[in-house]
Short mmCIF file of C-alpha atoms and ligand atoms in Angstrom, two decimals:
data_model
loop_
_atom_site.label_atom_id
_atom_site.label_comp_id
_atom_site.label_asym_id
_atom_site.label_seq_id
_atom_site.Cartn_x
_atom_site.Cartn_y
_atom_site.Cartn_z
CA MET A 17 8.24 -19.72 -11.42
CA SER A 18 6.08 -20.44 -8.57
CA LEU A 19 5.74 -17.33 -6.45
CA ARG A 20 2.10 -15.56 -8.07
CA LEU A 21 1.18 -12.10 -7.49
CA ARG A 22 -1.84 -10.04 -7.69
CA ASP A 23 -0.97 -7.19 -9.83
CA THR A 24 -3.13 -3.81 -9.49
CA LEU A 25 -3.80 -2.62 -12.92
CA THR A 26 -5.07 -5.90 -14.45
CA GLY A 27 -6.09 -7.47 -11.17
CA GLU A 28 -5.31 -10.94 -11.63
CA THR A 29 -3.00 -12.81 -9.78
CA ARG A 30 -0.76 -14.43 -11.67
CA PRO A 31 2.62 -16.46 -11.45
CA LEU A 32 6.17 -13.92 -11.56
CA GLU A 33 7.84 -14.43 -14.60
CA PRO A 34 11.32 -12.26 -15.03
CA LEU A 35 11.61 -10.24 -18.43
CA GLU A 36 14.73 -11.45 -18.04
CA PRO A 37 15.22 -14.84 -17.20
CA GLY A 38 16.45 -15.12 -13.71
CA ARG A 39 16.57 -11.65 -12.56
CA ILE A 40 14.30 -9.18 -11.09
CA ARG A 41 13.84 -5.19 -11.28
CA ILE A 42 11.72 -3.45 -8.60
CA TYR A 43 11.04 0.07 -7.89
CA SER A 44 10.14 1.30 -4.84
CA CYS A 45 8.46 5.00 -4.36
CA GLY A 46 10.22 6.34 -1.31
CA PRO A 47 10.38 8.45 1.10
CA THR A 48 9.81 12.38 1.08
CA VAL A 49 12.93 13.63 3.33
CA TYR A 50 10.89 16.45 5.41
CA GLY A 51 10.35 14.59 8.57
CA PRO A 52 10.51 11.90 10.40
CA ALA A 53 9.18 8.21 8.89
CA HIS A 54 5.70 6.78 10.31
CA ILE A 55 5.51 3.22 10.88
CA GLY A 56 3.04 3.76 8.31
CA ASN A 57 5.49 4.60 5.59
CA PHE A 58 7.34 1.06 6.92
CA ARG A 59 4.69 -1.23 6.36
CA SER A 60 5.20 -0.02 2.73
CA PHE A 61 8.56 -0.13 2.49
CA LEU A 62 9.27 -3.30 4.65
CA PHE A 63 6.74 -5.61 2.30
CA ALA A 64 9.05 -4.48 -0.21
CA ASP A 65 12.43 -5.42 1.91
CA ILE A 66 9.62 -9.07 2.48
CA LEU A 67 9.20 -9.21 -1.93
CA VAL A 68 12.56 -8.80 -2.00
CA ARG A 69 14.83 -11.41 0.46
CA TYR A 70 12.17 -13.40 -0.66
CA LEU A 71 13.45 -13.21 -4.69
CA ARG A 72 16.98 -13.31 -3.70
CA PHE A 73 16.23 -16.79 -1.20
CA ARG A 74 14.39 -18.26 -4.20
CA GLY A 75 17.45 -17.52 -5.86
CA LEU A 76 17.05 -14.66 -8.37
CA ASP A 77 19.25 -11.75 -8.94
CA VAL A 78 17.05 -8.87 -7.73
CA THR A 79 17.96 -5.02 -8.66
CA TRP A 80 15.79 -2.91 -5.82
CA VAL A 81 15.99 0.98 -6.74
CA MET A 82 13.92 3.16 -4.00
CA ASN A 83 14.08 6.84 -4.60
CA ILE A 84 14.35 9.96 -2.78
CA THR A 85 11.99 12.84 -2.84
CA ASP A 86 14.36 15.44 -1.46
CA VAL A 87 12.46 18.28 -3.71
CA ASP A 88 8.89 19.05 -3.11
CA ASP A 89 6.24 21.35 -1.94
CA LYS A 90 6.90 19.76 2.34
CA ILE A 91 10.22 19.78 1.70
CA ILE A 92 10.20 23.26 0.47
CA ARG A 93 7.86 24.32 3.48
CA GLY A 94 9.49 22.88 6.22
CA ALA A 95 12.86 24.71 5.14
CA ASN A 96 11.39 28.17 4.43
CA GLU A 97 9.83 27.64 8.26
CA ALA A 98 13.07 26.30 9.57
CA GLY A 99 15.19 28.96 7.90
CA ILE A 100 17.77 26.31 6.66
CA SER A 101 17.81 25.00 2.55
CA ILE A 102 16.57 22.46 1.20
CA GLY A 103 19.03 20.20 0.65
CA GLU A 104 20.23 20.97 4.98
CA LEU A 105 16.19 19.38 5.44
CA ALA A 106 16.60 16.33 3.07
CA GLU A 107 19.77 15.43 4.68
CA ARG A 108 18.97 15.40 7.61
CA TRP A 109 15.93 13.45 7.65
CA LEU A 110 17.19 11.22 5.27
CA GLU A 111 19.96 10.19 7.57
CA GLN A 112 16.95 9.42 9.54
CA PHE A 113 15.17 7.30 7.01
CA LEU A 114 18.13 5.15 6.93
CA ALA A 115 18.88 4.82 10.33
CA ASP A 116 15.46 3.76 11.24
CA GLY A 117 15.65 1.40 8.22
CA GLN A 118 18.91 0.05 9.48
CA ALA A 119 17.33 -0.69 13.17
CA LEU A 120 14.18 -2.22 11.34
CA ARG A 121 16.43 -4.24 9.13
CA MET A 122 14.71 -3.24 6.29
CA THR A 123 17.69 -4.04 3.30
CA ALA A 124 19.79 -1.62 1.39
CA PRO A 125 18.27 -0.81 -1.67
CA ASP A 126 20.74 -1.56 -4.11
CA VAL A 127 20.36 2.24 -5.59
CA LEU A 128 18.57 5.28 -3.87
CA PRO A 129 18.43 7.92 -6.14
CA ARG A 130 17.59 11.12 -4.80
CA ALA A 131 15.32 13.47 -7.26
CA THR A 132 17.53 16.62 -7.31
CA ASP A 133 20.50 14.28 -9.01
CA HIS A 134 18.31 13.15 -11.76
CA ILE A 135 16.44 16.96 -12.57
CA GLU A 136 18.42 16.30 -16.43
CA ALA A 137 16.70 12.63 -16.81
CA MET A 138 13.37 14.31 -16.05
CA VAL A 139 13.81 17.38 -18.51
CA SER A 140 14.36 15.05 -20.98
CA LEU A 141 11.66 12.52 -20.53
CA ILE A 142 9.42 16.11 -20.33
CA GLN A 143 11.14 16.51 -23.69
CA THR A 144 10.05 13.82 -25.40
CA LEU A 145 6.53 14.38 -23.78
CA LEU A 146 6.25 17.68 -25.50
CA GLU A 147 7.95 16.76 -28.80
CA ALA A 148 5.36 13.84 -29.16
CA GLY A 149 2.51 16.23 -27.90
CA HIS A 150 1.59 14.95 -24.91
CA ALA A 151 2.65 17.96 -22.73
CA TYR A 152 1.85 21.90 -23.08
CA ARG A 153 3.20 25.40 -21.95
CA THR A 154 1.97 26.89 -19.91
CA ASP A 155 2.61 31.51 -19.52
CA ASP A 156 4.29 30.74 -16.66
CA GLY A 157 6.97 27.91 -17.32
CA SER A 158 4.90 25.62 -15.49
CA ILE A 159 4.16 22.29 -18.21
CA PHE A 160 1.45 19.44 -17.97
CA PHE A 161 1.10 16.43 -19.36
CA ARG A 162 -2.34 16.98 -21.75
CA ILE A 163 -4.24 13.64 -20.13
CA GLY A 164 -6.78 14.20 -23.18
CA SER A 165 -3.82 12.78 -25.13
CA TRP A 166 -3.71 9.43 -23.47
CA PRO A 167 -6.92 7.58 -23.33
CA ALA A 168 -5.43 4.88 -21.35
CA TYR A 169 -5.83 7.23 -18.44
CA GLY A 170 -7.50 6.16 -15.04
CA ARG A 171 -7.23 2.59 -15.83
CA LEU A 172 -4.70 1.52 -13.07
CA ALA A 173 -7.00 3.11 -9.94
CA ARG A 174 -10.25 2.23 -12.18
CA LEU A 175 -11.77 5.19 -12.79
CA ASP A 176 -13.59 7.02 -15.65
CA PRO A 177 -11.17 9.97 -17.05
CA GLU A 178 -13.88 12.05 -17.58
CA GLN A 179 -14.88 11.98 -14.10
CA LEU A 180 -11.38 12.73 -12.93
CA ARG A 181 -10.57 16.02 -10.94
CA VAL A 182 -13.39 17.46 -11.70
CA GLY A 183 -14.45 19.26 -8.79
CA GLU A 184 -11.12 19.41 -7.12
CA ARG A 185 -9.58 22.58 -6.23
CA VAL A 186 -7.29 23.70 -9.13
CA GLU A 187 -3.96 25.34 -6.88
CA ALA A 188 -3.68 28.91 -7.94
CA ASP A 189 -0.25 28.10 -9.95
CA GLU A 190 -2.37 25.76 -12.22
CA TYR A 191 -5.02 28.02 -13.24
CA GLY A 192 -3.51 27.86 -16.97
CA LYS A 193 -4.34 24.42 -17.26
CA ALA A 194 -5.92 23.11 -20.20
CA ASP A 195 -8.13 21.01 -18.59
CA VAL A 196 -8.41 20.42 -14.89
CA ARG A 197 -7.65 16.88 -15.04
CA ASP A 198 -3.67 17.62 -16.56
CA PHE A 199 -1.14 17.42 -14.40
CA ALA A 200 2.48 19.22 -13.61
CA LEU A 201 5.30 17.89 -15.44
CA TRP A 202 7.39 20.85 -14.19
CA LYS A 203 6.54 23.90 -11.88
CA GLY A 204 7.46 27.23 -12.87
CA PRO A 205 10.13 29.49 -11.17
CA LYS A 206 8.25 30.99 -8.20
CA ALA A 207 9.27 33.56 -5.19
CA GLY A 208 10.91 31.33 -2.33
CA GLU A 209 11.39 27.72 -3.75
CA PRO A 210 14.68 26.41 -5.42
CA SER A 211 14.83 26.51 -9.59
CA TRP A 212 17.12 24.46 -11.70
CA ASP A 213 18.40 26.35 -15.70
CA THR A 214 17.86 23.73 -17.72
CA ALA A 215 16.42 23.35 -21.01
CA LEU A 216 12.96 23.46 -20.35
CA GLY A 217 13.55 27.42 -18.59
CA PRO A 218 13.76 27.93 -15.26
CA GLY A 219 12.10 25.95 -12.34
CA ARG A 220 11.25 22.55 -10.52
CA PRO A 221 10.10 19.02 -11.29
CA GLY A 222 6.55 17.69 -9.99
CA TRP A 223 6.69 15.19 -7.80
CA HIS A 224 5.36 12.67 -10.41
CA ILE A 225 7.78 13.00 -13.29
CA GLU A 226 10.57 12.22 -10.59
CA CYS A 227 9.51 8.95 -10.16
CA SER A 228 9.63 8.03 -14.62
CA ALA A 229 12.70 8.87 -14.61
CA MET A 230 14.72 7.85 -11.59
CA SER A 231 12.92 4.01 -11.86
CA MET A 232 13.92 4.12 -15.96
CA ALA A 233 17.36 5.52 -15.78
CA TYR A 234 18.30 2.50 -13.36
CA LEU A 235 15.77 -0.29 -14.54
CA GLY A 236 14.67 0.49 -18.08
CA PRO A 237 11.50 1.61 -19.47
CA SER A 238 9.91 -1.89 -18.73
CA PHE A 239 10.99 -3.75 -15.29
CA ASP A 240 9.35 -6.05 -13.60
CA ILE A 241 7.34 -4.67 -10.08
CA HIS A 242 6.59 -1.76 -9.41
CA THR A 243 5.58 -1.23 -5.41
CA GLY A 244 4.16 1.46 -3.18
CA GLY A 245 1.10 2.15 -0.62
CA VAL A 246 -2.58 1.86 -2.09
CA ASP A 247 -2.47 6.29 -1.12
CA LEU A 248 -0.13 6.24 -4.19
CA ILE A 249 -1.66 4.00 -6.88
CA PHE A 250 -4.37 7.69 -8.08
CA PRO A 251 -2.80 9.99 -8.75
CA HIS A 252 1.14 9.06 -8.14
CA HIS A 253 1.22 6.06 -10.25
CA GLU A 254 -1.34 6.71 -12.45
CA ASP A 255 0.63 9.61 -13.51
CA GLU A 256 3.99 7.58 -13.63
CA ILE A 257 2.46 4.69 -16.35
CA ALA A 258 0.81 8.11 -18.49
CA GLN A 259 3.64 9.79 -18.61
CA SER A 260 6.15 6.90 -18.94
CA GLU A 261 4.31 4.49 -21.56
CA ALA A 262 3.75 8.16 -23.63
CA ALA A 263 7.19 8.98 -23.96
CA THR A 264 8.64 5.55 -24.60
CA GLY A 265 5.41 4.11 -26.25
CA GLN A 266 6.69 0.45 -24.25
CA PRO A 267 4.75 -0.73 -21.03
CA PHE A 268 6.24 0.88 -18.45
CA VAL A 269 5.94 -2.16 -15.69
CA ALA A 270 4.84 -5.77 -15.70
CA THR A 271 3.68 -5.80 -12.01
CA TRP A 272 1.99 -3.32 -9.87
CA LEU A 273 1.96 -4.49 -5.70
CA HIS A 274 0.53 -2.03 -3.26
CA CYS A 275 0.52 -2.05 -0.06
CA GLU A 276 -2.78 -1.83 2.27
CA HIS A 277 -3.00 1.16 5.10
CA LEU A 278 -1.68 0.76 8.77
CA ARG A 279 -4.65 1.70 11.09
CA LEU A 280 -3.49 3.10 14.48
CA GLY A 281 -6.18 1.71 16.84
CA GLY A 282 -6.42 1.11 20.51
CA THR A 283 -7.16 3.67 23.38
CA LYS A 284 -4.74 5.86 25.45
CA MET A 285 -3.26 4.97 27.82
CA ALA A 286 -0.63 6.07 30.44
CA LYS A 287 2.83 5.90 29.01
CA SER A 288 1.70 3.56 26.51
CA THR A 289 3.36 3.51 23.19
CA GLY A 290 -0.16 2.97 20.90
CA ASN A 291 -0.33 6.79 20.36
CA ILE A 292 3.19 6.70 19.52
CA SER A 293 3.67 6.69 15.21
CA ARG A 294 6.81 7.88 13.91
CA VAL A 295 9.80 5.15 14.10
CA VAL A 296 12.32 7.65 16.00
CA ASP A 297 10.09 8.04 18.63
CA LEU A 298 9.03 4.22 19.42
CA LEU A 299 12.12 3.26 18.95
CA GLU A 300 13.59 6.03 22.04
CA ALA A 301 11.17 5.07 24.09
CA GLY A 302 12.28 1.70 23.81
CA VAL A 303 10.69 -0.74 21.53
CA SER A 304 12.35 -3.51 20.37
CA PRO A 305 13.10 -3.06 17.14
CA ARG A 306 12.50 -6.64 16.05
CA ALA A 307 9.58 -6.51 18.29
CA LEU A 308 8.47 -3.28 15.56
CA ARG A 309 9.64 -5.25 12.63
CA TYR A 310 7.46 -8.42 13.66
CA ALA A 311 4.53 -6.34 14.01
CA LEU A 312 4.97 -4.60 10.72
CA ILE A 313 5.18 -7.81 8.23
CA SER A 314 3.54 -9.75 10.42
CA VAL A 315 -0.13 -9.27 8.35
CA HIS A 316 -0.48 -9.70 4.46
CA TYR A 317 0.46 -6.70 2.59
CA ARG A 318 -3.25 -6.49 1.10
CA GLN A 319 -5.15 -6.59 4.33
CA GLY A 320 -4.95 -3.23 6.67
CA LEU A 321 -3.18 -3.76 9.73
CA GLU A 322 -4.68 -2.61 12.96
CA TYR A 323 -1.73 -1.20 15.05
CA THR A 324 -2.18 -1.09 18.52
CA PRO A 325 0.15 -1.52 21.67
CA ASP A 326 -1.00 -5.17 21.82
CA SER A 327 0.52 -5.82 18.58
CA LEU A 328 4.23 -5.09 20.08
CA ALA A 329 3.46 -7.11 22.68
CA ALA A 330 2.42 -9.87 20.58
CA ALA A 331 5.05 -9.65 18.44
CA ALA A 332 7.05 -9.51 21.35
CA ALA A 333 5.69 -13.13 22.89
CA ALA A 334 6.02 -14.99 19.70
CA LEU A 335 10.12 -13.55 19.11
CA GLU A 336 10.59 -14.95 23.39
CA ARG A 337 9.45 -18.14 21.43
CA LEU A 338 11.99 -18.14 18.90
CA ASP A 339 14.55 -16.69 20.81
CA ALA A 340 14.18 -19.49 23.35
CA LEU A 341 13.92 -22.43 20.29
CA GLU A 342 17.21 -21.08 18.88
CA LEU A 343 18.71 -21.13 22.18
CA ALA A 344 17.45 -24.74 22.96
CA LEU A 345 18.78 -25.85 19.92
CA ASP A 346 22.53 -23.93 20.23
CA THR A 347 23.22 -25.43 23.44
CA TYR A 348 20.91 -28.88 23.05
CA ALA A 349 23.29 -32.02 23.42
CA GLU A 350 22.26 -35.72 23.05
CA ALA A 351 25.08 -38.84 22.32
CA ARG A 352 22.00 -40.75 20.57
CA PRO A 353 21.66 -41.62 16.92
CA ASP A 354 20.24 -38.99 14.37
CA SER A 355 15.99 -38.76 14.01
CA PRO A 356 15.26 -40.61 11.52
CA ASP A 357 11.90 -38.29 10.59
CA LEU A 358 13.48 -34.86 11.44
CA THR A 359 14.09 -34.57 7.55
CA ALA A 360 10.16 -35.22 6.73
CA ALA A 361 9.54 -32.61 9.20
CA LEU A 362 11.68 -30.22 8.02
CA ASP A 363 10.44 -30.42 4.41
CA GLU A 364 7.30 -30.18 4.93
CA ALA A 365 7.76 -27.02 6.84
CA ARG A 366 10.11 -25.85 3.95
CA SER A 367 7.15 -26.22 1.64
CA ARG A 368 4.49 -25.22 3.77
CA PHE A 369 6.32 -21.46 3.88
CA GLU A 370 7.69 -21.22 0.15
CA ALA A 371 3.95 -22.58 -0.40
CA ALA A 372 2.60 -19.45 1.61
CA MET A 373 5.30 -16.60 0.26
CA ASP A 374 4.16 -18.11 -3.71
CA ALA A 375 0.50 -17.42 -2.41
CA ASP A 376 0.88 -13.46 -3.33
CA LEU A 377 3.24 -13.77 -0.35
CA ASN A 378 0.90 -14.76 2.66
CA VAL A 379 3.82 -13.87 5.23
CA SER A 380 0.81 -14.83 8.51
CA ALA A 381 0.53 -17.90 6.83
CA ALA A 382 4.24 -18.44 6.55
CA LEU A 383 4.90 -17.60 9.77
CA ALA A 384 2.33 -19.97 10.85
CA ALA A 385 4.01 -22.78 9.25
CA LEU A 386 7.39 -21.37 11.57
CA PHE A 387 5.81 -21.75 14.45
CA ASP A 388 4.15 -25.20 13.85
CA LEU A 389 7.69 -26.46 13.73
CA VAL A 390 9.14 -23.90 16.82
CA ARG A 391 6.18 -26.70 18.68
CA GLU A 392 7.37 -29.72 17.16
CA LEU A 393 11.59 -29.06 17.81
CA ASN A 394 10.22 -28.01 21.25
CA ARG A 395 8.53 -31.36 21.69
CA ARG A 396 11.13 -33.09 20.40
CA ILE A 397 13.51 -31.13 22.29
CA ALA A 398 10.97 -31.57 25.72
CA ASP A 399 11.45 -35.64 24.82
CA ARG A 400 15.40 -36.06 24.03
CA SER A 401 14.69 -37.29 20.78
CA LEU A 402 17.35 -35.20 18.68
CA SER A 403 20.61 -36.28 18.53
CA THR A 404 23.33 -33.41 18.87
CA ALA A 405 23.46 -33.17 14.86
CA ASP A 406 20.07 -33.16 14.45
CA ALA A 407 19.63 -29.89 16.60
CA GLY A 408 22.54 -28.59 14.66
CA ARG A 409 20.72 -28.82 11.19
CA ALA A 410 17.36 -27.64 12.71
CA LEU A 411 18.65 -24.85 14.26
CA GLY A 412 20.47 -24.22 10.45
CA PHE A 413 16.86 -24.32 9.13
CA VAL A 414 15.15 -21.97 11.16
CA ARG A 415 17.72 -19.32 10.58
CA ASP A 416 17.77 -20.60 6.97
CA LEU A 417 14.26 -19.72 6.41
CA ASP A 418 14.78 -15.85 8.98
CA ARG A 419 16.90 -15.40 5.60
CA VAL A 420 13.61 -13.90 4.26
CA LEU A 421 12.06 -12.59 7.83
CA ALA A 422 14.84 -11.34 9.35
CA ILE A 423 13.37 -11.73 12.65
CA LEU A 424 16.01 -13.73 14.66
CA PRO A 425 18.39 -11.88 17.07
CA ASP A 426 21.58 -10.81 15.66
CA GLU A 427 24.05 -13.14 17.74
CA ALA A 428 26.36 -11.42 20.43
CA ALA A 429 25.64 -7.42 18.59
CA ASP A 430 21.57 -7.97 20.41
CA LEU A 431 23.69 -7.93 23.74
CA PRO A 432 23.29 -5.55 26.27
CA GLU A 433 26.51 -4.07 27.20
CA GLY A 434 28.45 -6.14 30.01
CA ALA A 435 26.09 -8.76 29.38
CA ALA A 436 28.39 -11.01 27.83
CA GLU A 437 30.79 -11.16 31.29
CA LEU A 438 27.95 -11.65 33.58
CA ILE A 439 26.30 -14.71 31.39
CA ALA A 440 30.27 -16.09 31.61
CA ALA A 441 31.24 -14.84 35.40
CA ARG A 442 27.61 -16.83 36.44
CA GLU A 443 28.27 -19.56 34.62
CA ALA A 444 32.15 -20.01 36.38
CA ALA A 445 29.62 -19.38 39.64
CA ARG A 446 27.60 -22.16 39.03
CA ALA A 447 30.56 -24.85 37.74
CA ASN A 448 31.91 -23.49 41.84
CA ARG A 449 28.60 -24.48 42.84
CA ASP A 450 28.47 -20.77 44.19
CA TRP A 451 24.53 -20.32 44.36
CA VAL A 452 24.66 -16.59 46.51
CA ALA A 453 27.02 -15.75 43.32
CA SER A 454 24.70 -17.25 40.79
CA ASP A 455 21.56 -15.77 42.34
CA ARG A 456 22.92 -12.69 42.39
CA LEU A 457 24.10 -12.48 38.87
CA ARG A 458 21.32 -13.85 37.23
CA ASP A 459 18.98 -10.85 38.70
CA GLU A 460 22.09 -8.23 37.45
CA LEU A 461 21.14 -10.10 33.69
CA ALA A 462 17.41 -9.50 34.29
CA ALA A 463 17.98 -5.50 35.02
CA LEU A 464 19.56 -5.95 31.81
CA GLY A 465 16.65 -7.91 29.80
CA ILE A 466 18.39 -10.82 29.74
CA ALA A 467 16.39 -14.28 31.26
CA VAL A 468 18.76 -16.95 32.81
CA GLU A 469 17.42 -20.54 33.05
CA ASP A 470 19.80 -23.95 34.31
CA THR A 471 18.52 -26.18 31.91
CA ARG A 472 20.08 -29.94 31.68
CA ASP A 473 22.16 -28.61 28.85
CA GLY A 474 23.35 -25.88 30.88
CA GLN A 475 22.77 -21.98 31.29
CA ARG A 476 20.78 -20.61 28.36
CA TRP A 477 20.12 -17.31 28.40
CA ARG A 478 17.29 -15.17 25.95
CA ARG A 479 16.62 -11.81 25.55
CA LEU A 480 13.09 -10.00 27.37
CA GLU A 481 11.53 -8.44 24.37
CA ALA A 482 10.78 -4.67 25.37
CA VAL A 483 7.09 -3.30 24.62
ZN1 ZN B 513 6.84 7.26 -6.52
#
């Protein structure tokens, strides 16, 4: 296909060839549900969301799996501190994660497997590794992956396997390791920690094995794309490759995609949202979830994103332009022949948009193509050179591209309570030439964050994007 992606493992940018014709299987490392997600986490999740949306837009059948890590050191510590079970803690933050994802219009993954529901799959993977000599037990009931048995180790992160983890602090519970570089597949039981009774004996899984077991459970031993933040390349994804390929003897993942960091910038300002980094806090502070989504997706995923209060203001301004265009097209009426060259303008915008997305998901270039079209359509609206049908076609076109971006408003669902009634009342007041009522209703709508303007096509309204 024409989409080219840069694979972290080989460093090559090459056409995506589905392992199974017409179908793409994707696994994304999901959240560890021990606290609220930060915008940096969501930058990575929304990058995967854009990938999934674009593949579907291009007609591929996508299966997207995102795991939920609901047992690990941080969750155990958090639950012990709060005096609740790890299940209760995980449930609470999973709910918040799903709410954040919905607010930010993240596509719901097809499967959201939880680690604690897949202990058996992890156990059987570890048994295979033990039998093949890639893993060994220590006295406390833990099991480690033997890196010395896997010469390809270090390829993803481009590290010399001999130098790995030398000088790294050895955890108190890991002194039994044969080699300082080896990593835990299974952790023996300890007081104050949850433990499962399994064929391996009691204990709990290590974090890395969770992703190998859950991805292969839903997508098979070899699948198309694995995504995550760059911070997961080493050791997490390096370990995933080693333990998966050592167990199955097959290539684990065809294309590895890693999203760069988000850096919080900007100086401290009174009442600013610049220093807030949790999604839930930003939304509670009144930030528009659409503006936040726009700010997080609009920079290419392989570039660092410097996030400042200005990012949100710029996003809100861009959205207002889109909203104004959508509204103008929606209310436009002109009895005249269809313009002969609109199709060519829309075709050109589409091919520029697709060419940008095909170039390793260059969203910023795709947005530039969209906003060039916005300018062009605004010009045609201003000089009344579109027919009513042209305007409808242009609106349908912009909404179609929005299947990839998900930044246009949800029709009436986005209106604040009572706004629809006020808009209708103002329409009636204008029809009755009651200018006093019309002005009062305009002020009431402004207080709800809705701007109205009167045009020759009638009253138009748009949202004022909160920042
Ligand atoms: Zn993972």
